[in-house]
Coordinates of C-alpha atoms in Angstrom, one line a residue:
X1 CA 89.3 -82.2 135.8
X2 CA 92.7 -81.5 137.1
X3 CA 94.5 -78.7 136.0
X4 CA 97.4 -79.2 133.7
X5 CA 100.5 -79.2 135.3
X6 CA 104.0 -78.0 133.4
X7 CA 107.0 -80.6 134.4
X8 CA 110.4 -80.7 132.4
X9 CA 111.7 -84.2 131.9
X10 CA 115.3 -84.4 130.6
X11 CA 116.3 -87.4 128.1
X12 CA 119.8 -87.7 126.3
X13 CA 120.9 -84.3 127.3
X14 CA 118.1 -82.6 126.4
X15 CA 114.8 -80.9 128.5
X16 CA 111.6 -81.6 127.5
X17 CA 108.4 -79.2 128.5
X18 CA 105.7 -80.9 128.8
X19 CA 101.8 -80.4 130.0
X20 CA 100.2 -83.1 131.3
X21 CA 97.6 -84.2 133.8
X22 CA 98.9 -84.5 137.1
X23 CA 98.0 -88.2 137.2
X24 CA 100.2 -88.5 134.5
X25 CA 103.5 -87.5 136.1
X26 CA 104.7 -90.6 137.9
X27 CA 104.8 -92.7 134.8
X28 CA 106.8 -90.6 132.8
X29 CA 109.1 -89.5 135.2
X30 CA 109.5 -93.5 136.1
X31 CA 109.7 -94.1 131.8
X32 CA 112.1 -91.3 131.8
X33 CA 114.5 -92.6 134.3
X34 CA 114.4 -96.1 132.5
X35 CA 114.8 -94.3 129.0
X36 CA 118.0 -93.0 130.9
X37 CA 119.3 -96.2 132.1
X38 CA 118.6 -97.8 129.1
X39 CA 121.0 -95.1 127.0
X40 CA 123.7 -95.9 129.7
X41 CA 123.8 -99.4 129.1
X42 CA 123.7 -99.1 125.4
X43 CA 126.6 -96.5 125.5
X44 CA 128.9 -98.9 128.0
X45 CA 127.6 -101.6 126.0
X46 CA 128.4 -100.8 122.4
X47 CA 130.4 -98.3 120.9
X48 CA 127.7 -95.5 119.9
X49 CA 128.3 -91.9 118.9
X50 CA 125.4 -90.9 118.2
X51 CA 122.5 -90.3 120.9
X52 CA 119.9 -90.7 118.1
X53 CA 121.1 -94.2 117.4
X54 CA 121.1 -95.2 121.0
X55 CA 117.4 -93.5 121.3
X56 CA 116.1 -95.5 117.7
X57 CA 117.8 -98.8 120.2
X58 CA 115.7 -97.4 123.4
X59 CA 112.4 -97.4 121.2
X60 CA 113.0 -100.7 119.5
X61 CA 113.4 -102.4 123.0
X62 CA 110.6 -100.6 124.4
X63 CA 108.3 -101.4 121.2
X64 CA 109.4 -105.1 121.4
X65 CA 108.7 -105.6 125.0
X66 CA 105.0 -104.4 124.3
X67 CA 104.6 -106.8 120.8
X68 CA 105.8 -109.7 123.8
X69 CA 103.5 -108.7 125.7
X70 CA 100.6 -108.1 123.7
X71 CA 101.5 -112.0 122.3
X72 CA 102.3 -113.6 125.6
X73 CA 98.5 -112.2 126.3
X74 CA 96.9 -113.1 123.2
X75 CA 98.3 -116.8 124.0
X76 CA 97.2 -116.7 127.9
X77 CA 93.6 -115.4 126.7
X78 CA 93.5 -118.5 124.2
X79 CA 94.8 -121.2 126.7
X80 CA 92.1 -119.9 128.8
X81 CA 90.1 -120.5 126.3
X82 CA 90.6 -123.9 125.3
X83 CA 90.7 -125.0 128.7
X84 CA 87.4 -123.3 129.6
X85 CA 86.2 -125.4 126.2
X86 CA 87.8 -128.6 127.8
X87 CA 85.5 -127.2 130.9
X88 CA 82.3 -127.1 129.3
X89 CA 82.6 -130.2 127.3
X90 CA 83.2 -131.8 130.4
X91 CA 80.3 -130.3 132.5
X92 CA 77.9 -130.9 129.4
X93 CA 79.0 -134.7 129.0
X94 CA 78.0 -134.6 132.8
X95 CA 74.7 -133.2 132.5
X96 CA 73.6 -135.0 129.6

């Protein structure tokens, strides 16, 4: 196992120590960057004073795009599904 390795990561104005896995650094130095952008556009966008309202608007947009995701995948898995039902009907009707 890798050893850890100690990265700072700076979000709203503050730093951040952290120990993670090396494999790990990529993505949260790419999430950090986005959490970044994402308090810029919320600040330009809407008059905000507080950074811990803008963060609380960074994790609801973050949390939402995974619940879209997750259902966008649950309906993929069951079109799949039904189609690979319609399939088997098909190929059964076929071989009987």
């Amino acid at each position: 196992m890798a050893e850890p390795l100690k990265i700072k990561l700076s979000i709203a104005d503050r730093v951040y120590p952290l120990n993670i896995n090396p494999s790990q650094e990529e993505g949260l130095r790419l999430a950090s960057k986005k959490i970044e952008e994402m308090i810029k556009k919320f600040e330009q966008s809407y008059a905000v004073r507080d950074k811990q309202d803008v963060l609380a608007m960074c994790a609801l947009q973050f949390a939402a795009q995974v619940e879209q995701k997750q259902i966008d995948k649950s309906s993929d898995t069951q079109e799949t599904e039904e189609k690979l039902k319609a399939l088997d009907r098909l190929l059964q009707e076929q071989l009987s």
